[in-house]
XYZ file of C-alpha atoms in Angstrom:
453
model
C 191.329 92.931 83.445
C 194.300 95.109 82.778
C 196.545 96.627 85.393
C 197.791 100.121 84.691
C 200.957 99.302 86.613
C 202.123 96.620 84.210
C 199.292 96.218 81.700
C 199.299 92.660 82.952
C 195.795 92.109 84.153
C 192.610 92.683 82.278
C 190.364 95.707 82.657
C 188.364 95.822 85.876
C 184.797 95.449 84.616
C 182.705 97.170 87.095
C 184.294 98.071 90.466
C 186.917 100.011 92.234
C 187.408 99.623 95.935
C 187.890 102.181 98.660
C 190.622 102.079 101.305
C 190.302 99.191 103.709
C 191.413 99.141 107.357
C 192.255 95.748 108.888
C 189.127 93.904 109.950
C 188.991 90.503 111.573
C 187.142 88.968 114.446
C 189.242 88.164 117.488
C 187.529 84.785 117.446
C 189.280 83.931 114.174
C 192.660 82.259 114.494
C 195.526 83.462 112.313
C 196.593 80.827 109.823
C 200.163 79.577 110.031
C 199.838 78.015 106.599
C 197.827 79.537 103.801
C 196.932 76.942 101.242
C 197.837 73.415 100.192
C 199.807 73.197 96.967
C 197.847 72.773 93.793
C 199.123 69.195 93.466
C 197.225 68.278 96.643
C 193.961 69.699 95.391
C 191.241 67.315 94.204
C 190.756 67.309 90.465
C 187.841 69.510 89.482
C 185.289 68.409 86.930
C 182.338 70.784 87.018
C 179.779 72.483 84.814
C 178.542 75.886 86.004
C 176.131 78.462 84.565
C 177.705 81.573 83.030
C 175.645 84.750 82.809
C 176.241 87.960 80.864
C 175.144 90.651 83.302
C 174.526 94.230 82.173
C 175.673 97.085 84.386
C 174.020 100.520 84.031
C 176.137 102.753 81.791
C 177.318 106.195 82.707
C 175.011 108.836 81.320
C 176.599 111.017 78.672
C 177.798 114.404 79.918
C 177.367 117.586 77.928
C 179.672 118.015 74.899
C 182.351 116.977 74.071
C 180.705 113.609 74.927
C 183.949 111.936 75.921
C 183.261 109.076 78.343
C 185.670 107.757 80.897
C 186.707 104.198 80.129
C 184.437 101.647 81.810
C 182.604 98.398 81.132
C 178.886 97.718 81.241
C 178.706 93.962 80.782
C 180.406 91.320 82.906
C 180.351 87.517 83.059
C 179.277 86.048 86.381
C 179.335 82.579 87.948
C 177.746 81.369 91.217
C 179.708 79.724 94.003
C 179.789 79.466 97.800
C 182.468 80.590 100.249
C 183.086 79.863 103.916
C 181.823 77.539 106.665
C 178.860 77.382 106.676
C 178.771 78.246 102.943
C 177.663 81.726 101.900
C 176.307 81.933 98.343
C 177.983 84.620 96.236
C 178.215 85.560 92.569
C 181.616 86.448 91.114
C 182.800 87.973 87.855
C 184.796 85.513 85.746
C 188.071 87.098 84.619
C 190.824 85.300 82.703
C 192.876 88.509 82.739
C 193.209 88.812 86.526
C 195.103 86.792 89.083
C 193.851 87.518 92.584
C 190.252 86.576 93.359
C 188.553 88.978 95.742
C 185.294 89.389 97.607
C 183.492 92.338 99.122
C 183.524 91.733 102.868
C 180.854 93.283 105.084
C 179.863 95.644 102.294
C 177.453 98.422 103.223
C 176.043 98.442 99.688
C 172.529 97.044 99.603
C 172.830 96.246 95.890
C 175.982 94.141 96.173
C 175.925 90.716 97.771
C 178.909 90.506 100.077
C 180.792 87.873 102.055
C 180.818 88.116 105.857
C 184.099 86.718 107.226
C 182.778 86.996 110.781
C 180.258 84.251 109.992
C 182.791 81.769 108.601
C 184.703 79.488 110.971
C 187.171 78.615 108.182
C 188.164 82.234 107.418
C 191.759 83.146 108.310
C 193.649 86.351 107.480
C 197.048 85.702 105.905
C 199.946 86.717 108.201
C 203.009 88.516 106.897
C 205.129 85.441 107.624
C 203.091 83.293 105.231
C 204.574 82.276 101.852
C 201.351 83.583 100.268
C 202.390 87.065 101.379
C 206.152 86.882 100.960
C 206.515 84.655 97.876
C 203.292 83.716 96.091
C 202.273 87.315 95.411
C 205.233 87.727 93.067
C 203.017 87.722 89.949
C 200.836 90.601 91.144
C 201.672 94.037 89.678
C 202.459 95.252 93.214
C 203.678 92.654 95.766
C 201.607 92.344 98.949
C 202.931 94.269 101.936
C 202.828 93.772 105.683
C 200.532 96.025 107.694
C 202.959 97.512 110.208
C 200.127 99.100 112.191
C 198.589 95.722 113.017
C 199.967 93.676 115.891
C 198.900 90.518 114.048
C 200.874 91.564 110.966
C 198.273 90.942 108.282
C 199.144 90.941 104.581
C 197.743 93.778 102.458
C 197.368 93.935 98.667
C 196.816 96.852 96.311
C 195.730 96.668 92.660
C 195.142 99.409 90.099
C 193.438 99.060 86.739
C 193.391 100.814 83.381
C 190.035 102.499 84.072
C 191.567 104.270 87.127
C 189.847 101.840 89.501
C 191.722 100.419 92.471
C 191.362 97.496 94.847
C 192.885 97.369 98.309
C 192.417 94.875 101.106
C 193.843 92.020 103.145
C 194.788 88.578 101.893
C 192.859 85.762 103.536
C 192.042 82.075 103.109
C 188.696 80.318 103.157
C 186.902 77.429 101.495
C 185.557 77.981 97.981
C 182.844 75.600 96.791
C 181.859 75.378 93.150
C 178.924 73.161 92.276
C 179.364 69.724 93.799
C 183.112 70.074 94.351
C 184.835 69.485 97.672
C 185.772 72.653 99.578
C 188.936 74.203 98.144
C 191.093 76.209 100.582
C 191.778 79.379 98.593
C 193.817 82.544 99.098
C 191.766 85.594 98.083
C 191.486 89.301 98.735
C 188.982 90.501 101.324
C 187.852 94.104 100.758
C 185.399 96.255 102.672
C 183.650 98.724 100.349
C 183.142 99.389 96.676
C 182.485 102.016 94.044
C 181.236 101.049 90.601
C 183.176 102.753 87.820
C 180.348 101.747 85.480
C 177.933 104.019 87.286
C 175.859 101.318 88.990
C 176.075 98.333 91.300
C 175.645 94.720 90.303
C 174.697 91.565 92.121
C 178.304 90.341 91.990
C 180.214 90.049 95.249
C 183.666 90.012 93.696
C 185.955 88.637 91.023
C 187.273 85.138 90.259
C 190.829 85.481 88.949
C 191.571 82.859 86.296
C 194.925 83.785 84.731
C 198.147 81.771 85.141
C 199.536 83.632 88.162
C 200.605 81.901 91.356
C 197.565 83.105 93.332
C 194.972 82.639 90.586
C 192.088 80.254 91.169
C 193.347 78.171 88.240
C 196.664 77.489 89.949
C 195.293 77.129 93.464
C 192.688 74.579 92.371
C 195.048 72.651 90.111
C 192.836 73.161 87.041
C 194.666 72.189 83.842
C 191.763 72.633 81.459
C 188.643 74.789 81.399
C 186.216 76.057 78.792
C 183.399 78.530 78.505
C 180.700 79.484 76.050
C 179.556 83.102 76.385
C 175.911 83.811 75.587
C 174.506 86.790 73.743
C 171.630 88.942 74.982
C 169.979 87.398 78.058
C 170.612 83.751 77.200
C 172.472 81.336 79.459
C 176.073 80.310 78.905
C 178.286 77.703 80.512
C 181.625 77.413 82.319
C 183.280 73.985 82.312
C 186.101 73.244 84.754
C 188.136 70.120 84.107
C 188.005 67.621 81.279
C 184.275 67.668 80.544
C 183.662 67.687 76.805
C 181.278 70.002 74.910
C 177.735 68.599 74.689
C 177.935 68.417 70.893
C 180.678 67.733 68.326
C 182.978 70.699 67.765
C 185.977 71.232 65.529
C 188.263 73.277 67.745
C 191.062 75.196 66.058
C 193.951 75.745 68.465
C 196.520 78.495 68.746
C 199.588 78.106 70.985
C 200.072 80.178 74.117
C 203.066 82.485 73.805
C 205.555 82.753 76.638
C 208.564 85.053 77.038
C 210.851 83.938 79.854
C 212.799 87.208 80.083
C 211.038 89.744 82.324
C 209.928 92.730 80.257
C 208.236 95.856 81.640
C 205.118 95.701 79.449
C 204.685 91.952 78.953
C 202.265 90.078 81.194
C 203.852 86.670 81.677
C 200.776 85.178 83.396
C 198.200 86.312 80.823
C 196.746 84.019 78.145
C 198.919 85.407 75.367
C 198.495 84.313 71.753
C 200.055 85.589 68.534
C 197.930 87.768 66.258
C 199.077 87.094 62.690
C 196.772 89.416 60.762
C 193.308 90.925 60.372
C 190.897 90.411 57.484
C 187.869 92.561 56.636
C 185.601 90.665 54.280
C 188.032 89.285 51.695
C 190.642 91.992 52.282
C 193.745 91.223 54.351
C 194.861 94.431 56.021
C 198.391 95.617 55.132
C 199.658 95.558 58.715
C 203.420 94.998 59.097
C 204.266 91.885 61.124
C 206.438 94.035 63.378
C 203.286 95.809 64.585
C 201.671 92.552 65.706
C 204.498 91.087 67.808
C 205.766 92.266 71.202
C 208.634 94.728 70.979
C 211.777 94.833 73.132
C 209.748 96.192 76.062
C 207.023 93.547 75.771
C 204.445 96.006 74.444
C 202.242 94.561 71.736
C 201.280 91.169 73.170
C 197.814 89.772 72.327
C 195.733 88.606 75.298
C 192.524 86.554 75.361
C 190.543 88.102 78.196
C 186.952 87.368 79.167
C 187.176 90.160 81.752
C 187.338 92.841 79.064
C 184.135 93.611 77.214
C 185.358 94.665 73.762
C 188.516 94.155 71.669
C 191.425 96.589 71.597
C 194.120 97.034 68.956
C 197.309 99.082 68.994
C 197.117 102.328 67.015
C 198.627 101.257 63.642
C 196.469 98.101 63.448
C 193.377 99.967 64.627
C 193.850 102.728 62.049
C 194.120 100.164 59.248
C 190.985 98.339 60.428
C 189.025 101.564 60.914
C 189.908 102.763 57.421
C 189.007 99.505 55.651
C 185.794 98.914 57.605
C 184.698 102.487 56.854
C 185.481 101.994 53.157
C 183.541 98.736 52.891
C 180.501 100.107 54.759
C 180.353 103.519 53.089
C 177.098 102.646 51.328
C 175.541 100.867 54.303
C 176.375 102.920 57.402
C 176.137 106.678 57.966
C 179.163 108.012 59.897
C 178.429 110.082 62.994
C 181.018 112.696 61.916
C 181.431 114.085 65.407
C 185.154 114.101 66.333
C 184.297 114.882 69.967
C 182.222 111.718 70.458
C 184.420 108.898 71.799
C 182.425 106.028 73.278
C 183.983 104.675 76.489
C 187.123 106.675 75.809
C 188.493 104.382 73.090
C 185.809 103.871 70.401
C 185.841 106.770 67.961
C 184.278 105.076 64.911
C 180.540 105.580 65.357
C 177.521 105.677 63.069
C 173.956 107.004 62.900
C 171.273 104.314 62.753
C 167.514 105.011 62.966
C 166.499 104.914 66.616
C 163.679 102.444 66.013
C 166.128 99.768 64.828
C 167.270 97.298 67.494
C 170.126 95.877 65.409
C 172.647 97.096 62.811
C 171.693 96.770 59.139
C 172.557 93.509 57.347
C 175.434 93.180 54.924
C 178.311 94.305 57.149
C 181.694 92.726 56.337
C 183.017 90.121 58.762
C 186.174 91.048 60.672
C 188.462 88.074 61.304
C 191.379 87.997 63.733
C 193.926 85.521 62.360
C 195.924 83.677 65.028
C 199.021 81.526 64.796
C 198.305 77.895 63.993
C 195.201 78.616 61.910
C 192.772 79.560 64.666
C 190.453 82.480 63.940
C 188.124 84.752 65.864
C 185.422 85.937 63.446
C 183.240 88.924 64.336
C 180.122 89.405 62.245
C 176.657 90.928 62.274
C 175.397 92.452 65.497
C 178.691 91.933 67.338
C 180.409 94.488 65.076
C 178.473 97.462 66.464
C 177.244 98.413 69.940
C 174.548 100.940 70.725
C 176.006 103.806 72.754
C 174.200 105.229 75.756
C 172.913 108.305 73.940
C 170.910 109.331 70.921
C 172.301 111.463 68.163
C 170.550 114.726 67.300
C 167.468 113.951 65.248
C 165.730 110.577 64.779
C 168.928 108.511 64.995
C 170.792 106.480 67.589
C 174.567 106.195 67.907
C 176.165 102.799 67.284
C 179.935 102.361 67.642
C 182.434 99.911 66.189
C 183.344 97.322 68.834
C 187.084 97.443 68.155
C 188.784 100.138 70.215
C 192.090 101.977 70.001
C 194.476 100.778 72.739
C 196.440 104.020 72.418
C 193.444 106.008 73.697
C 193.033 104.012 76.946
C 196.112 103.893 77.110
C 197.048 100.218 76.920
C 200.188 98.741 75.400
C 198.570 95.482 74.221
C 196.024 93.828 71.970
C 193.083 92.401 73.934
C 190.372 90.057 72.609
C 187.339 90.759 74.797
C 184.297 88.680 75.645
C 181.913 90.538 73.294
C 183.832 88.974 70.406
C 183.836 85.558 72.067
C 180.043 85.283 72.135
C 178.687 82.005 70.795
C 182.218 80.619 70.591
C 183.390 77.609 72.570
C 186.733 78.739 74.032
C 188.915 75.949 75.466
C 191.939 76.729 77.668
C 194.269 73.722 77.513
C 197.049 74.519 79.980
C 198.467 71.008 79.824
C 199.367 71.493 76.183
C 199.843 75.279 76.241
C 197.090 76.256 73.803
C 193.641 77.833 73.406
C 190.975 76.461 71.054
C 188.066 78.234 69.364
C 184.967 76.874 67.653
C 181.596 78.463 66.771
C 178.856 77.157 69.083
C 175.309 77.790 70.286
C 175.904 78.737 73.912
C 172.231 78.717 74.875
C 171.913 75.200 73.483
C 175.101 74.102 75.278
C 173.789 75.354 78.629
C 170.494 73.482 78.128
C 172.208 70.245 77.157
C 174.558 70.504 80.156
C 171.686 71.220 82.514
C 172.654 74.727 83.693
C 170.290 76.890 81.637
C 168.398 79.593 83.519
C 164.738 78.726 84.110
């Protein structure tokens, strides 16, 4: 999810968090060390269920029908935290670094973690390297709470949808599947507000980018994969070297790294190079200079399962919008309402009879062309998304699932999880690359034994 401070994390899917005062039990000792190094962690090799969970959308206001940016689908995985273990569900996010949990939440709809009931929970002191050094990759470094005699370490995050997260850093044991307990630094927060207009059954977020405090680095994971389901089907998250349950021909694209610090380049994101965009058989006339990061770092392309849809910078978006509209002029009926902007960034919308539960057939495939020959192809139902309102008359409003980054605003290209559905996505950190291959995610979850009953 994407931070508004540096555009370096992906969009927060469903929550922003209220101010948190220090909270710890006097029975808990303060840790003098925060976490073993990743090299001391046991090697993970796990298969976990991955669920696409829908969050209630904001209802449309009166005209001009402009929605605040938010998400209404997130990807969740189950795990356990603490001693004895407390079962929680967390949103999987490859665009965020710091994992966090709601602690002692008063919300009946959100499952929270109770640090008072865990003997292995320790707040991170200001003197810890986790506070002073390892938070360097966060948009805002953690700070010491001067009002606390114990000197606990506070964090603050802000996101592109105007959500915020604030809390204390802590350590506790994370258990995934049959793994051994993993001592993990995470953020402990007290209360929550859902920017999507409704609560979910998720207790927090599992940060999976390449930052120092991400779960990937803390657990020593060098390879992981996921297959995102569509509709209500089951998907799968694979941690470690487990192979897909069926033969796949993965096409890889290299991860891009810029060593020089730049204000708008996220150095810990999963950055790839977008080489072009094709609509049907037509390659869009987008200058290469538009697709590469500029001298400020703006214009990087991030693969982010914590963002729902895909976002393009203005010039690339305008070219795609124009060509898609041209090729669908005889198939789709434009909404022709300049005041309707779905989720604040999707202004290409169409009228489709309300009784239809899917877009009409015959839409051109949109293909994102990545360096090295890898492609992300978006076709059929994934091209359009039904908005949370009906158009005047017997029609519903469906919007193009590519958004304009300039409207958010966001200074990057982001490939979201809606366009990764039924694609096996492999993150190979050892070799600095990401692979893509079409796959049946529901079938993969059944073959790997994690399908929902």
